[in-house]
């Protein structure tokens, strides 16, 4: 293999630009998936079946269709209906929506794991239903599911290269742009491969630290 350190040096400005886009998509996509997943989980626990059934149907459909198809739909089809967003915003919404159907299941498992005595205690104290959820149930449920949510953050990181297909210049998009201009593929692809490994490792370390703090 003919390794060229000059190509690595020339690629670095491209890499830093792509890294910022990747991290932005990951951070905002994670927030969307966490918030929307919690909404789905709560709606699935409403006593009204006319709420549960549509939510269940939508989340099942999203979970069982490829993320790439969903990105294409959001980017190419929604503008025909008058809903046009930037490529990066579309990517963030697409990743967030897709993974919210998985975080919904995580939240559901966390809620189910809260001891029944907590519900009974809240009822004995005559706490309003909203107060029961916000002050008693959800804090305990979220604390239990942090590791699982963290795994989906890493999964979202690995899926960010799909945003290149809707013209988002993330790390892979920048690598492709550089390679097409300089006819060097080994160096940029190796650099972003190492970057993904390092980011995943740092994320796992931070999540383990957060998990230990929450367990105390």
Coordinates of C-alpha atoms in Angstrom, one line a residue:
X1 CA 0.0 0.0 0.0
X2 CA 1.4 3.4 -1.0
X3 CA 0.6 5.6 2.0
X4 CA 0.9 9.3 1.5
X5 CA 1.2 11.5 4.6
X6 CA 0.8 14.6 2.4
X7 CA -2.6 13.3 1.4
X8 CA -3.5 13.0 5.1
X9 CA -2.4 16.6 5.7
X10 CA -4.4 17.9 2.8
X11 CA -7.5 16.0 3.8
X12 CA -7.6 17.3 7.4
X13 CA -9.4 20.6 6.6
X14 CA -12.1 18.5 4.9
X15 CA -12.1 16.1 7.8
X16 CA -12.7 18.8 10.5
X17 CA -15.6 20.3 8.5
X18 CA -17.2 16.9 8.1
X19 CA -16.6 16.0 11.8
X20 CA -18.5 19.1 12.9
X21 CA -21.5 18.2 10.7
X22 CA -21.4 14.5 11.9
X23 CA -21.4 15.5 15.6
X24 CA -24.1 18.1 15.0
X25 CA -26.3 15.5 13.3
X26 CA -25.6 13.0 16.0
X27 CA -26.3 15.4 18.9
X28 CA -29.5 16.8 17.5
X29 CA -30.7 13.5 16.1
X30 CA -30.2 11.9 19.6
X31 CA -32.2 14.7 21.2
X32 CA -35.1 14.2 18.7
X33 CA -35.1 10.4 19.2
X34 CA -35.0 10.7 23.0
X35 CA -37.8 13.3 23.2
X36 CA -40.0 11.7 20.6
X37 CA -39.4 8.2 21.9
X38 CA -40.6 9.3 25.3
X39 CA -43.8 10.8 23.7
X40 CA -44.5 7.6 21.9
X41 CA -44.0 5.6 25.0
X42 CA -46.4 7.7 27.0
X43 CA -49.0 7.7 24.2
X44 CA -48.9 4.0 24.1
X45 CA -49.9 3.9 27.7
X46 CA -53.0 6.0 27.3
X47 CA -56.3 4.2 28.1
X48 CA -57.8 5.4 24.7
X49 CA -57.2 2.8 22.0
X50 CA -57.9 5.4 19.3
X51 CA -54.6 7.0 20.4
X52 CA -52.7 3.8 21.0
X53 CA -53.5 2.1 17.6
X54 CA -52.4 4.9 15.3
X55 CA -49.2 5.5 17.4
X56 CA -48.5 1.8 17.3
X57 CA -49.1 1.5 13.6
X58 CA -46.9 4.5 12.7
X59 CA -44.0 3.5 15.0
X60 CA -44.2 -0.1 13.7
X61 CA -44.1 1.1 10.1
X62 CA -41.1 3.4 10.8
X63 CA -39.2 0.8 12.7
X64 CA -39.6 -1.8 9.9
X65 CA -38.6 0.3 6.9
X66 CA -35.0 1.2 6.1
X67 CA -33.7 4.5 7.3
X68 CA -32.4 5.2 3.8
X69 CA -35.9 5.0 2.3
X70 CA -37.1 7.4 5.0
X71 CA -34.4 9.9 4.3
X72 CA -35.2 9.8 0.6
X73 CA -38.9 10.3 1.4
X74 CA -38.3 13.3 3.7
X75 CA -35.8 14.9 1.3
X76 CA -37.5 14.3 -2.1
X77 CA -41.2 13.7 -1.4
X78 CA -42.0 16.2 1.4
X79 CA -41.0 19.2 -0.7
X80 CA -43.7 18.2 -3.2
X81 CA -46.2 18.7 -0.4
X82 CA -44.8 22.1 0.5
X83 CA -42.6 20.9 3.4
X84 CA -39.0 21.6 2.5
X85 CA -36.0 21.6 4.9
X86 CA -32.3 21.9 4.5
X87 CA -30.4 18.6 3.8
X88 CA -28.9 18.6 7.3
X89 CA -32.2 19.4 9.0
X90 CA -33.9 16.6 7.0
X91 CA -31.1 14.2 8.1
X92 CA -31.5 15.1 11.7
X93 CA -35.3 14.6 11.6
X94 CA -34.9 11.4 9.7
X95 CA -32.4 9.8 12.1
X96 CA -34.3 11.2 15.1
X97 CA -37.7 9.9 13.9
X98 CA -36.3 6.4 13.0
X99 CA -34.5 5.8 16.3
X100 CA -37.4 7.2 18.3
X101 CA -39.3 4.0 17.5
X102 CA -36.5 2.1 19.3
X103 CA -36.0 4.4 22.2
X104 CA -39.8 4.2 22.7
X105 CA -39.4 0.5 23.5
X106 CA -36.5 1.3 25.8
X107 CA -38.6 3.8 27.8
X108 CA -41.4 1.3 27.9
X109 CA -39.2 -1.4 29.4
X110 CA -37.9 1.2 32.0
X111 CA -41.4 2.2 32.9
X112 CA -42.4 -1.5 33.3
X113 CA -39.4 -2.1 35.5
X114 CA -40.5 0.5 38.1
X115 CA -41.8 -1.4 41.2
X116 CA -45.5 -1.6 41.6
X117 CA -45.0 -0.2 45.1
X118 CA -44.0 3.2 43.6
X119 CA -47.4 3.5 41.9
X120 CA -49.2 2.4 45.1
X121 CA -47.2 4.9 47.2
X122 CA -48.1 7.8 44.8
X123 CA -51.7 6.8 44.9
X124 CA -51.7 6.6 48.7
X125 CA -50.3 10.2 48.8
X126 CA -53.1 11.3 46.4
X127 CA -50.6 12.6 43.9
X128 CA -52.1 13.8 40.6
X129 CA -51.5 11.5 37.7
X130 CA -49.2 14.1 36.0
X131 CA -47.2 14.5 39.2
X132 CA -46.9 10.8 39.6
X133 CA -45.3 10.5 36.2
X134 CA -43.0 13.5 36.4
X135 CA -41.8 13.1 40.0
X136 CA -42.0 9.4 40.7
X137 CA -42.1 7.1 37.6
X138 CA -40.2 8.8 34.9
X139 CA -37.1 9.7 36.9
X140 CA -36.7 6.1 38.0
X141 CA -37.5 4.7 34.5
X142 CA -35.0 7.0 32.7
X143 CA -32.3 6.2 35.2
X144 CA -32.7 2.5 34.4
X145 CA -32.5 2.8 30.6
X146 CA -29.5 5.1 30.2
X147 CA -27.2 2.3 29.1
X148 CA -29.7 1.1 26.4
X149 CA -30.2 4.7 25.2
X150 CA -26.4 5.1 25.0
X151 CA -26.2 2.1 22.7
X152 CA -28.6 3.8 20.3
X153 CA -26.5 6.9 20.3
X154 CA -23.6 4.8 19.0
X155 CA -25.9 3.1 16.5
X156 CA -27.0 6.6 15.2
X157 CA -23.3 7.6 14.9
X158 CA -22.7 4.6 12.6
X159 CA -25.8 5.6 10.5
X160 CA -24.7 9.2 10.0
X161 CA -22.9 8.3 6.7
X162 CA -26.3 7.6 5.2
X163 CA -26.8 11.4 5.2
X164 CA -24.4 11.7 2.4
X165 CA -27.1 10.2 0.1
X166 CA -29.2 13.4 0.6
X167 CA -26.2 15.7 -0.1
X168 CA -25.1 16.2 3.6
X169 CA -21.3 16.6 3.6
X170 CA -20.5 14.7 6.8
X171 CA -17.1 12.9 7.3
X172 CA -17.8 10.4 4.6
X173 CA -19.2 13.0 2.3
X174 CA -16.1 15.1 2.7
X175 CA -13.8 12.1 2.2
X176 CA -15.6 11.3 -1.1
X177 CA -15.2 14.9 -2.2
X178 CA -11.5 14.9 -1.4
X179 CA -11.0 11.5 -3.0
X180 CA -12.7 12.5 -6.2
X181 CA -10.6 15.7 -6.4
X182 CA -7.2 14.1 -5.5
X183 CA -7.6 10.5 -6.5
X184 CA -6.6 9.3 -3.1
X185 CA -9.0 7.0 -1.3
X186 CA -6.9 5.0 1.3
X187 CA -5.9 8.0 3.5
X188 CA -9.3 9.8 3.9
X189 CA -11.2 6.6 4.4
X190 CA -8.7 5.3 7.0
X191 CA -8.9 8.6 8.8
X192 CA -12.6 8.6 9.1
X193 CA -12.6 5.0 10.1
X194 CA -10.3 5.7 13.0
X195 CA -12.4 8.8 13.8
X196 CA -15.6 6.6 14.1
X197 CA -13.8 4.2 16.4
X198 CA -12.5 6.9 18.7
X199 CA -15.9 8.7 18.9
X200 CA -17.7 5.5 19.6
X201 CA -15.1 4.7 22.3
X202 CA -15.4 8.1 23.9
X203 CA -19.2 7.9 23.8
X204 CA -19.1 4.5 25.6
X205 CA -16.8 5.8 28.3
X206 CA -19.0 8.9 28.9
X207 CA -22.1 6.7 29.1
X208 CA -20.5 4.3 31.6
X209 CA -19.5 7.3 33.7
X210 CA -23.1 8.7 33.5
X211 CA -24.5 5.3 34.4
X212 CA -22.3 5.0 37.5
X213 CA -23.4 8.5 38.7
X214 CA -27.1 7.7 38.2
X215 CA -26.8 4.4 40.1
X216 CA -25.5 6.1 43.2

